[in-house]
């Protein structure tokens, strides 16, 4: 064991085939229920629940993270920062019922991996072995980031996971997916035109749109563009810091570079606080298209 880290315990009776079956059930349900959120579908909120279930990690006291699957408890799913994610939990409930051998932490993170890949994003190598922990290990509310933060807030926040600038900027490119909802977060609108396709559009729009800081209907300031796109203050922070901006430009110019760096950073996020046995090789799942 490694001090302070949760040690993954992979289920010896399961192989990549079993997990690919779970992947396929999630992917098929995303396809079938494509009308969700005005035809954006469930992909974006699955990416979000994977990240929020991991985003409670704090390396300073080695608590939180995806290991214990504590998002299944009221205290965590009712964190105001998780508003809207009940719909992701409900989407996953029948998948869990069918494959009840899987841990919740593995299911939440595998759902994020599935959603990124099915949205034409990069392959995300994934390892199983998270183990459900009891309710009293649920981290306190308030560990997820504040969308009004500036560049030093964003850098400092992700420092809690040990992320460097490259990892931070690459990760935030995931805001190409989905949209903000006034009733969830007090912000409104999508980051771009293709809200269910994983691409480097976030960076292209951040650089090229004509942004204007405006108060929205909830009284919060957000950046709006004439095309109807938006940026959170914490997204816009990537333009306001020279080190971040250099990376934004690199990813806007080179989608392969973004895909590569994103995949590595997202794996690290989803595995925060977990020690995997040295000989445990990650699984790389096939998309539904690749299996046809
Ligand atoms: Fe988000 N994020 N995120 N986010 N996020 C929202 C929505 C999504 C932050 C705030 C918000 C990441 C980082 C940060 C997704 C994925 C990721 C919303 C809107 C807010 C406010 C929620 C709503 O109103 O429904 C902040 C402050 C972050 C740190 C800078 C990650 C990198 C980008 C880690 C990440 O993967 C996704 C996907 C959505 C869209 C959800 C939807 O319902 O469409």
mmCIF file of C-alpha atoms and ligand atoms in Angstrom:
data_model
loop_
_atom_site.group_PDB
_atom_site.id
_atom_site.type_symbol
_atom_site.label_atom_id
_atom_site.label_comp_id
_atom_site.label_asym_id
_atom_site.label_seq_id
_atom_site.Cartn_x
_atom_site.Cartn_y
_atom_site.Cartn_z
ATOM 1 C CA UNK A 1 0.000 0.000 0.000
ATOM 2 C CA UNK A 2 1.004 3.621 -0.571
ATOM 3 C CA UNK A 3 0.487 5.982 2.369
ATOM 4 C CA UNK A 4 -2.742 7.973 2.178
ATOM 5 C CA UNK A 5 -3.819 6.604 -1.170
ATOM 6 C CA UNK A 6 -6.821 4.375 -1.731
ATOM 7 C CA UNK A 7 -5.582 1.179 -3.324
ATOM 8 C CA UNK A 8 -7.601 -0.045 -6.300
ATOM 9 C CA UNK A 9 -8.880 -3.607 -6.008
ATOM 10 C CA UNK A 10 -9.675 -4.833 -9.508
ATOM 11 C CA UNK A 11 -12.384 -7.502 -9.621
ATOM 12 C CA UNK A 12 -10.449 -10.645 -10.633
ATOM 13 C CA UNK A 13 -13.515 -12.341 -12.106
ATOM 14 C CA UNK A 14 -14.072 -9.518 -14.633
ATOM 15 C CA UNK A 15 -12.212 -8.847 -17.862
ATOM 16 C CA UNK A 16 -12.157 -6.007 -20.362
ATOM 17 C CA UNK A 17 -15.127 -7.687 -22.075
ATOM 18 C CA UNK A 18 -17.349 -7.148 -19.027
ATOM 19 C CA UNK A 19 -16.427 -3.461 -18.865
ATOM 20 C CA UNK A 20 -16.838 -3.053 -22.630
ATOM 21 C CA UNK A 21 -20.388 -4.396 -22.138
ATOM 22 C CA UNK A 22 -21.070 -1.673 -19.565
ATOM 23 C CA UNK A 23 -19.522 0.890 -21.941
ATOM 24 C CA UNK A 24 -21.786 -0.336 -24.752
ATOM 25 C CA UNK A 25 -24.936 -0.135 -22.632
ATOM 26 C CA UNK A 26 -24.104 3.451 -21.645
ATOM 27 C CA UNK A 27 -23.233 4.358 -25.255
ATOM 28 C CA UNK A 28 -26.438 2.829 -26.633
ATOM 29 C CA UNK A 29 -28.544 4.639 -24.044
ATOM 30 C CA UNK A 30 -26.861 7.940 -25.007
ATOM 31 C CA UNK A 31 -27.867 7.238 -28.631
ATOM 32 C CA UNK A 32 -31.426 6.216 -27.760
ATOM 33 C CA UNK A 33 -32.179 9.139 -25.464
ATOM 34 C CA UNK A 34 -30.793 11.752 -27.819
ATOM 35 C CA UNK A 35 -33.656 14.203 -27.214
ATOM 36 C CA UNK A 36 -32.395 15.067 -23.701
ATOM 37 C CA UNK A 37 -31.643 18.775 -23.123
ATOM 38 C CA UNK A 38 -32.944 19.914 -26.532
ATOM 39 C CA UNK A 39 -31.080 17.208 -28.432
ATOM 40 C CA UNK A 40 -27.709 17.722 -26.805
ATOM 41 C CA UNK A 41 -28.136 14.302 -25.225
ATOM 42 C CA UNK A 42 -26.680 12.869 -22.019
ATOM 43 C CA UNK A 43 -22.995 12.905 -23.010
ATOM 44 C CA UNK A 44 -22.085 16.258 -21.442
ATOM 45 C CA UNK A 45 -23.680 15.597 -18.058
ATOM 46 C CA UNK A 46 -21.970 12.203 -17.918
ATOM 47 C CA UNK A 47 -18.609 13.908 -18.499
ATOM 48 C CA UNK A 48 -19.604 16.326 -15.761
ATOM 49 C CA UNK A 49 -20.656 13.684 -13.218
ATOM 50 C CA UNK A 50 -17.378 11.797 -13.806
ATOM 51 C CA UNK A 51 -15.453 14.981 -13.101
ATOM 52 C CA UNK A 52 -17.534 16.112 -10.124
ATOM 53 C CA UNK A 53 -17.259 12.672 -8.532
ATOM 54 C CA UNK A 54 -13.462 13.027 -8.878
ATOM 55 C CA UNK A 55 -13.274 16.771 -8.243
ATOM 56 C CA UNK A 56 -13.712 16.507 -4.484
ATOM 57 C CA UNK A 57 -10.137 15.231 -4.200
ATOM 58 C CA UNK A 58 -7.742 17.157 -1.981
ATOM 59 C CA UNK A 59 -4.109 16.064 -2.096
ATOM 60 C CA UNK A 60 -3.372 17.978 1.116
ATOM 61 C CA UNK A 61 -5.334 15.528 3.249
ATOM 62 C CA UNK A 62 -5.869 12.752 0.688
ATOM 63 C CA UNK A 63 -9.659 12.831 1.011
ATOM 64 C CA UNK A 64 -12.417 12.898 -1.626
ATOM 65 C CA UNK A 65 -12.052 11.723 -5.221
ATOM 66 C CA UNK A 66 -13.829 9.089 -7.283
ATOM 67 C CA UNK A 67 -12.665 6.030 -5.301
ATOM 68 C CA UNK A 68 -15.537 5.708 -2.807
ATOM 69 C CA UNK A 69 -18.409 6.443 -5.201
ATOM 70 C CA UNK A 70 -19.902 8.816 -2.617
ATOM 71 C CA UNK A 71 -21.790 10.774 -5.292
ATOM 72 C CA UNK A 72 -24.479 8.128 -4.714
ATOM 73 C CA UNK A 73 -25.249 9.690 -1.305
ATOM 74 C CA UNK A 74 -27.687 12.603 -0.810
ATOM 75 C CA UNK A 75 -25.128 14.803 0.887
ATOM 76 C CA UNK A 76 -22.901 14.844 -2.195
ATOM 77 C CA UNK A 77 -25.463 14.824 -5.024
ATOM 78 C CA UNK A 78 -27.289 17.671 -3.210
ATOM 79 C CA UNK A 79 -24.169 19.849 -3.091
ATOM 80 C CA UNK A 80 -25.356 23.049 -4.858
ATOM 81 C CA UNK A 81 -22.354 22.637 -7.213
ATOM 82 C CA UNK A 82 -23.896 19.354 -8.389
ATOM 83 C CA UNK A 83 -27.242 20.898 -9.389
ATOM 84 C CA UNK A 84 -28.529 19.073 -12.475
ATOM 85 C CA UNK A 85 -26.418 15.942 -11.957
ATOM 86 C CA UNK A 86 -29.312 13.925 -10.499
ATOM 87 C CA UNK A 87 -30.359 13.441 -14.110
ATOM 88 C CA UNK A 88 -27.010 11.794 -14.799
ATOM 89 C CA UNK A 89 -27.402 9.575 -11.739
ATOM 90 C CA UNK A 90 -30.913 8.568 -12.875
ATOM 91 C CA UNK A 91 -29.608 7.856 -16.386
ATOM 92 C CA UNK A 92 -27.042 5.477 -14.871
ATOM 93 C CA UNK A 93 -29.421 3.726 -12.427
ATOM 94 C CA UNK A 94 -30.662 1.048 -14.895
ATOM 95 C CA UNK A 95 -27.066 0.451 -16.071
ATOM 96 C CA UNK A 96 -26.059 -0.174 -12.450
ATOM 97 C CA UNK A 97 -29.065 -2.430 -11.926
ATOM 98 C CA UNK A 98 -28.004 -4.595 -14.872
ATOM 99 C CA UNK A 99 -24.287 -4.663 -13.935
ATOM 100 C CA UNK A 100 -24.575 -4.446 -10.155
ATOM 101 C CA UNK A 101 -21.096 -5.972 -9.671
ATOM 102 C CA UNK A 102 -19.507 -2.669 -10.689
ATOM 103 C CA UNK A 103 -18.630 -0.084 -8.037
ATOM 104 C CA UNK A 104 -20.234 3.359 -8.226
ATOM 105 C CA UNK A 105 -16.855 5.068 -8.578
ATOM 106 C CA UNK A 106 -16.006 2.842 -11.530
ATOM 107 C CA UNK A 107 -19.441 3.437 -13.078
ATOM 108 C CA UNK A 108 -19.345 7.251 -12.782
ATOM 109 C CA UNK A 109 -15.846 7.461 -14.251
ATOM 110 C CA UNK A 110 -16.514 4.888 -16.983
ATOM 111 C CA UNK A 111 -19.602 6.912 -17.974
ATOM 112 C CA UNK A 112 -17.394 9.975 -18.512
ATOM 113 C CA UNK A 113 -14.918 7.965 -20.573
ATOM 114 C CA UNK A 114 -17.767 6.540 -22.677
ATOM 115 C CA UNK A 115 -19.298 9.979 -23.257
ATOM 116 C CA UNK A 116 -15.990 11.560 -24.385
ATOM 117 C CA UNK A 117 -15.242 8.715 -26.814
ATOM 118 C CA UNK A 118 -18.789 8.514 -28.210
ATOM 119 C CA UNK A 119 -18.695 12.285 -28.848
ATOM 120 C CA UNK A 120 -15.704 11.632 -31.181
ATOM 121 C CA UNK A 121 -13.184 12.612 -28.560
ATOM 122 C CA UNK A 122 -9.848 10.932 -27.810
ATOM 123 C CA UNK A 123 -9.470 7.444 -26.375
ATOM 124 C CA UNK A 124 -9.361 7.647 -22.584
ATOM 125 C CA UNK A 125 -7.430 4.723 -21.053
ATOM 126 C CA UNK A 126 -9.364 3.597 -17.960
ATOM 127 C CA UNK A 127 -8.630 1.328 -15.003
ATOM 128 C CA UNK A 128 -11.207 -0.328 -12.708
ATOM 129 C CA UNK A 129 -10.896 -1.051 -9.008
ATOM 130 C CA UNK A 130 -12.606 1.743 -7.112
ATOM 131 C CA UNK A 131 -14.435 0.359 -4.073
ATOM 132 C CA UNK A 132 -17.700 1.776 -2.655
ATOM 133 C CA UNK A 133 -17.096 3.418 0.721
ATOM 134 C CA UNK A 134 -19.676 4.139 3.442
ATOM 135 C CA UNK A 135 -21.699 7.319 3.717
ATOM 136 C CA UNK A 136 -19.578 8.817 6.499
ATOM 137 C CA UNK A 137 -16.636 9.137 4.068
ATOM 138 C CA UNK A 138 -18.614 11.568 1.874
ATOM 139 C CA UNK A 139 -16.570 14.780 1.571
ATOM 140 C CA UNK A 140 -18.119 18.040 2.733
ATOM 141 C CA UNK A 141 -19.827 20.246 0.143
ATOM 142 C CA UNK A 142 -17.967 23.118 -1.470
ATOM 143 C CA UNK A 143 -14.921 21.400 -3.000
ATOM 144 C CA UNK A 144 -15.906 22.102 -6.616
ATOM 145 C CA UNK A 145 -14.668 25.244 -8.358
ATOM 146 C CA UNK A 146 -16.210 28.708 -8.339
ATOM 147 C CA UNK A 147 -17.097 29.767 -11.895
ATOM 148 C CA UNK A 148 -16.414 33.429 -11.101
ATOM 149 C CA UNK A 149 -12.732 32.777 -10.340
ATOM 150 C CA UNK A 150 -9.849 34.509 -12.131
ATOM 151 C CA UNK A 151 -6.654 32.937 -13.512
ATOM 152 C CA UNK A 152 -4.868 32.732 -10.174
ATOM 153 C CA UNK A 153 -7.960 31.142 -8.616
ATOM 154 C CA UNK A 154 -8.124 28.537 -11.417
ATOM 155 C CA UNK A 155 -4.385 27.748 -11.163
ATOM 156 C CA UNK A 156 -4.583 27.509 -7.403
ATOM 157 C CA UNK A 157 -7.780 25.408 -7.470
ATOM 158 C CA UNK A 158 -6.309 22.762 -9.779
ATOM 159 C CA UNK A 159 -3.080 22.855 -7.824
ATOM 160 C CA UNK A 160 -5.088 20.934 -5.213
ATOM 161 C CA UNK A 161 -4.889 17.963 -7.631
ATOM 162 C CA UNK A 162 -1.272 18.608 -8.542
ATOM 163 C CA UNK A 163 -2.131 19.807 -12.085
ATOM 164 C CA UNK A 164 0.253 22.037 -14.053
ATOM 165 C CA UNK A 165 -0.762 24.740 -16.555
ATOM 166 C CA UNK A 166 -0.816 22.326 -19.506
ATOM 167 C CA UNK A 167 -3.115 19.937 -17.665
ATOM 168 C CA UNK A 168 -5.393 22.758 -16.493
ATOM 169 C CA UNK A 169 -5.871 24.330 -19.918
ATOM 170 C CA UNK A 170 -6.266 20.971 -21.674
ATOM 171 C CA UNK A 171 -8.929 19.884 -19.173
ATOM 172 C CA UNK A 172 -11.010 23.039 -19.572
ATOM 173 C CA UNK A 173 -11.320 22.281 -23.288
ATOM 174 C CA UNK A 174 -14.028 19.821 -22.166
ATOM 175 C CA UNK A 175 -16.306 22.850 -22.025
ATOM 176 C CA UNK A 176 -16.781 22.254 -25.766
ATOM 177 C CA UNK A 177 -19.474 19.862 -24.504
ATOM 178 C CA UNK A 178 -22.906 20.824 -23.214
ATOM 179 C CA UNK A 179 -24.102 24.132 -21.851
ATOM 180 C CA UNK A 180 -24.723 26.088 -18.709
ATOM 181 C CA UNK A 181 -28.291 26.218 -17.367
ATOM 182 C CA UNK A 182 -29.607 29.222 -15.441
ATOM 183 C CA UNK A 183 -31.574 26.956 -13.112
ATOM 184 C CA UNK A 184 -28.498 24.874 -12.242
ATOM 185 C CA UNK A 185 -25.631 27.300 -11.948
ATOM 186 C CA UNK A 186 -26.962 30.811 -12.531
ATOM 187 C CA UNK A 187 -25.233 30.921 -15.945
ATOM 188 C CA UNK A 188 -26.843 30.376 -19.329
ATOM 189 C CA UNK A 189 -25.795 29.191 -22.767
ATOM 190 C CA UNK A 190 -23.435 26.888 -24.673
ATOM 191 C CA UNK A 191 -19.710 27.432 -25.243
ATOM 192 C CA UNK A 192 -20.036 26.744 -28.960
ATOM 193 C CA UNK A 193 -22.058 25.393 -31.875
ATOM 194 C CA UNK A 194 -21.464 21.647 -31.544
ATOM 195 C CA UNK A 195 -22.416 20.893 -27.941
ATOM 196 C CA UNK A 196 -22.306 17.125 -28.329
ATOM 197 C CA UNK A 197 -19.110 16.829 -30.355
ATOM 198 C CA UNK A 198 -15.761 16.725 -28.596
ATOM 199 C CA UNK A 199 -13.368 19.051 -30.428
ATOM 200 C CA UNK A 200 -11.046 22.020 -29.885
ATOM 201 C CA UNK A 201 -13.921 24.423 -30.554
ATOM 202 C CA UNK A 202 -13.751 25.868 -27.028
ATOM 203 C CA UNK A 203 -10.254 27.250 -27.668
ATOM 204 C CA UNK A 204 -11.085 28.520 -31.168
ATOM 205 C CA UNK A 205 -14.127 30.374 -29.840
ATOM 206 C CA UNK A 206 -12.310 31.724 -26.790
ATOM 207 C CA UNK A 207 -9.733 33.336 -29.120
ATOM 208 C CA UNK A 208 -11.898 34.411 -32.029
ATOM 209 C CA UNK A 209 -15.345 35.438 -30.815
ATOM 210 C CA UNK A 210 -16.210 39.007 -29.980
ATOM 211 C CA UNK A 211 -16.818 38.635 -26.245
ATOM 212 C CA UNK A 212 -18.748 41.081 -24.108
ATOM 213 C CA UNK A 213 -19.070 40.898 -20.332
ATOM 214 C CA UNK A 214 -22.779 41.055 -19.530
ATOM 215 C CA UNK A 215 -25.122 40.453 -16.628
ATOM 216 C CA UNK A 216 -27.435 37.497 -17.255
ATOM 217 C CA UNK A 217 -31.020 37.006 -16.071
ATOM 218 C CA UNK A 218 -29.790 35.660 -12.721
ATOM 219 C CA UNK A 219 -27.671 38.779 -12.191
ATOM 220 C CA UNK A 220 -24.330 37.002 -12.762
ATOM 221 C CA UNK A 221 -21.678 38.332 -15.121
ATOM 222 C CA UNK A 222 -20.714 36.093 -18.029
ATOM 223 C CA UNK A 223 -19.015 36.653 -21.380
ATOM 224 C CA UNK A 224 -21.430 36.518 -24.330
ATOM 225 C CA UNK A 225 -20.735 36.484 -28.077
ATOM 226 C CA UNK A 226 -22.954 37.641 -30.960
ATOM 227 C CA UNK A 227 -23.352 34.010 -32.056
ATOM 228 C CA UNK A 228 -25.003 33.159 -28.749
ATOM 229 C CA UNK A 229 -22.008 31.445 -27.154
ATOM 230 C CA UNK A 230 -20.854 32.081 -23.602
ATOM 231 C CA UNK A 231 -17.796 31.813 -21.382
ATOM 232 C CA UNK A 232 -17.721 31.633 -17.606
ATOM 233 C CA UNK A 233 -15.355 34.114 -15.936
ATOM 234 C CA UNK A 234 -13.214 31.069 -14.999
ATOM 235 C CA UNK A 235 -13.068 30.047 -18.701
ATOM 236 C CA UNK A 236 -12.218 33.575 -19.809
ATOM 237 C CA UNK A 237 -9.400 33.564 -17.262
ATOM 238 C CA UNK A 238 -7.465 31.404 -19.748
ATOM 239 C CA UNK A 239 -7.232 34.442 -22.039
ATOM 240 C CA UNK A 240 -6.135 36.773 -19.276
ATOM 241 C CA UNK A 241 -2.964 34.972 -18.223
ATOM 242 C CA UNK A 242 -0.044 34.789 -20.666
ATOM 243 C CA UNK A 243 1.003 31.260 -19.769
ATOM 244 C CA UNK A 244 -2.563 29.993 -20.136
ATOM 245 C CA UNK A 245 -3.080 32.003 -23.343
ATOM 246 C CA UNK A 246 -0.062 30.391 -25.031
ATOM 247 C CA UNK A 247 -1.613 26.973 -24.423
ATOM 248 C CA UNK A 248 -5.057 28.134 -25.599
ATOM 249 C CA UNK A 249 -3.460 29.199 -28.905
ATOM 250 C CA UNK A 250 -1.585 25.920 -29.239
ATOM 251 C CA UNK A 251 -4.782 23.885 -28.765
ATOM 252 C CA UNK A 252 -6.816 26.145 -31.091
ATOM 253 C CA UNK A 253 -4.208 25.442 -33.792
ATOM 254 C CA UNK A 254 -3.681 21.753 -33.188
ATOM 255 C CA UNK A 255 -6.594 19.502 -32.260
ATOM 256 C CA UNK A 256 -4.364 16.391 -32.038
ATOM 257 C CA UNK A 257 -2.178 18.095 -29.447
ATOM 258 C CA UNK A 258 -5.316 19.005 -27.460
ATOM 259 C CA UNK A 259 -6.714 15.445 -27.692
ATOM 260 C CA UNK A 260 -3.422 13.990 -26.462
ATOM 261 C CA UNK A 261 -3.018 16.365 -23.543
ATOM 262 C CA UNK A 262 -6.712 16.193 -22.622
ATOM 263 C CA UNK A 263 -6.717 12.396 -22.463
ATOM 264 C CA UNK A 264 -3.735 12.369 -20.092
ATOM 265 C CA UNK A 265 -5.166 15.072 -17.835
ATOM 266 C CA UNK A 266 -8.659 13.524 -17.728
ATOM 267 C CA UNK A 267 -7.187 10.135 -16.748
ATOM 268 C CA UNK A 268 -5.240 11.837 -13.960
ATOM 269 C CA UNK A 269 -8.396 13.647 -12.794
ATOM 270 C CA UNK A 270 -10.459 10.453 -12.744
ATOM 271 C CA UNK A 271 -7.693 8.571 -10.891
ATOM 272 C CA UNK A 272 -6.977 11.293 -8.318
ATOM 273 C CA UNK A 273 -6.160 9.797 -4.918
ATOM 274 C CA UNK A 274 -6.052 6.200 -6.157
ATOM 275 C CA UNK A 275 -3.074 3.885 -6.303
ATOM 276 C CA UNK A 276 -3.332 1.213 -9.003
ATOM 277 C CA UNK A 277 -1.213 -1.942 -8.819
ATOM 278 C CA UNK A 278 1.866 -1.505 -11.046
ATOM 279 C CA UNK A 279 0.897 -4.426 -13.273
ATOM 280 C CA UNK A 280 -2.672 -3.242 -13.862
ATOM 281 C CA UNK A 281 -2.837 -2.249 -17.521
ATOM 282 C CA UNK A 282 -5.490 0.317 -18.522
ATOM 283 C CA UNK A 283 -8.368 -0.742 -20.738
ATOM 284 C CA UNK A 284 -8.956 1.056 -24.015
ATOM 285 C CA UNK A 285 -12.556 0.667 -25.095
ATOM 286 C CA UNK A 286 -13.883 0.466 -28.626
ATOM 287 C CA UNK A 287 -16.551 2.962 -29.645
ATOM 288 C CA UNK A 288 -19.892 1.627 -30.882
ATOM 289 C CA UNK A 289 -18.893 2.695 -34.411
ATOM 290 C CA UNK A 290 -15.694 0.668 -34.233
ATOM 291 C CA UNK A 291 -17.663 -2.449 -33.290
ATOM 292 C CA UNK A 292 -20.169 -2.215 -36.138
HETATM 293 FE FE1 LIG B 1 -17.542 22.481 -16.006
HETATM 294 N N1 LIG B 1 -19.147 23.649 -15.621
HETATM 295 N N2 LIG B 1 -16.398 23.635 -14.789
HETATM 296 N N3 LIG B 1 -15.978 21.223 -16.308
HETATM 297 N N4 LIG B 1 -18.743 21.291 -17.135
HETATM 298 C C1 LIG B 1 -20.406 23.519 -16.125
HETATM 299 C C2 LIG B 1 -20.816 22.576 -17.048
HETATM 300 C C3 LIG B 1 -20.020 21.576 -17.545
HETATM 301 C C4 LIG B 1 -16.789 24.772 -14.131
HETATM 302 C C5 LIG B 1 -18.080 25.243 -14.034
HETATM 303 C C6 LIG B 1 -19.151 24.730 -14.752
HETATM 304 C C7 LIG B 1 -14.707 21.426 -15.851
HETATM 305 C C8 LIG B 1 -14.249 22.513 -15.151
HETATM 306 C C9 LIG B 1 -15.042 23.532 -14.651
HETATM 307 C C10 LIG B 1 -18.324 20.186 -17.842
HETATM 308 C C11 LIG B 1 -17.102 19.564 -17.715
HETATM 309 C C12 LIG B 1 -16.019 20.071 -17.022
HETATM 310 C C13 LIG B 1 -21.257 24.531 -15.575
HETATM 311 C C14 LIG B 1 -22.740 24.720 -15.901
HETATM 312 C C15 LIG B 1 -20.482 25.288 -14.730
HETATM 313 C C16 LIG B 1 -20.924 26.497 -13.928
HETATM 314 C C17 LIG B 1 -23.619 23.736 -15.132
HETATM 315 C C18 LIG B 1 -25.073 23.965 -15.473
HETATM 316 O O1 LIG B 1 -25.523 25.115 -15.359
HETATM 317 O O2 LIG B 1 -25.777 22.994 -15.836
HETATM 318 C C19 LIG B 1 -15.634 25.419 -13.560
HETATM 319 C C20 LIG B 1 -15.660 26.708 -12.748
HETATM 320 C C21 LIG B 1 -14.547 24.659 -13.879
HETATM 321 C C22 LIG B 1 -13.083 24.932 -13.541
HETATM 322 C C23 LIG B 1 -12.534 25.959 -14.434
HETATM 323 C C24 LIG B 1 -13.771 20.328 -16.342
HETATM 324 C C25 LIG B 1 -12.823 20.887 -17.346
HETATM 325 C C26 LIG B 1 -13.580 21.631 -18.368
HETATM 326 C C27 LIG B 1 -12.903 19.618 -15.287
HETATM 327 C C28 LIG B 1 -14.728 19.434 -17.016
HETATM 328 O O3 LIG B 1 -14.456 18.307 -17.563
HETATM 329 C C29 LIG B 1 -19.358 19.794 -18.772
HETATM 330 C C30 LIG B 1 -19.255 18.653 -19.792
HETATM 331 C C31 LIG B 1 -20.422 20.663 -18.580
HETATM 332 C C32 LIG B 1 -21.746 20.702 -19.346
HETATM 333 C C33 LIG B 1 -22.835 20.014 -18.559
HETATM 334 C C34 LIG B 1 -24.188 20.099 -19.241
HETATM 335 O O4 LIG B 1 -25.194 19.889 -18.542
HETATM 336 O O5 LIG B 1 -24.283 20.346 -20.447
#
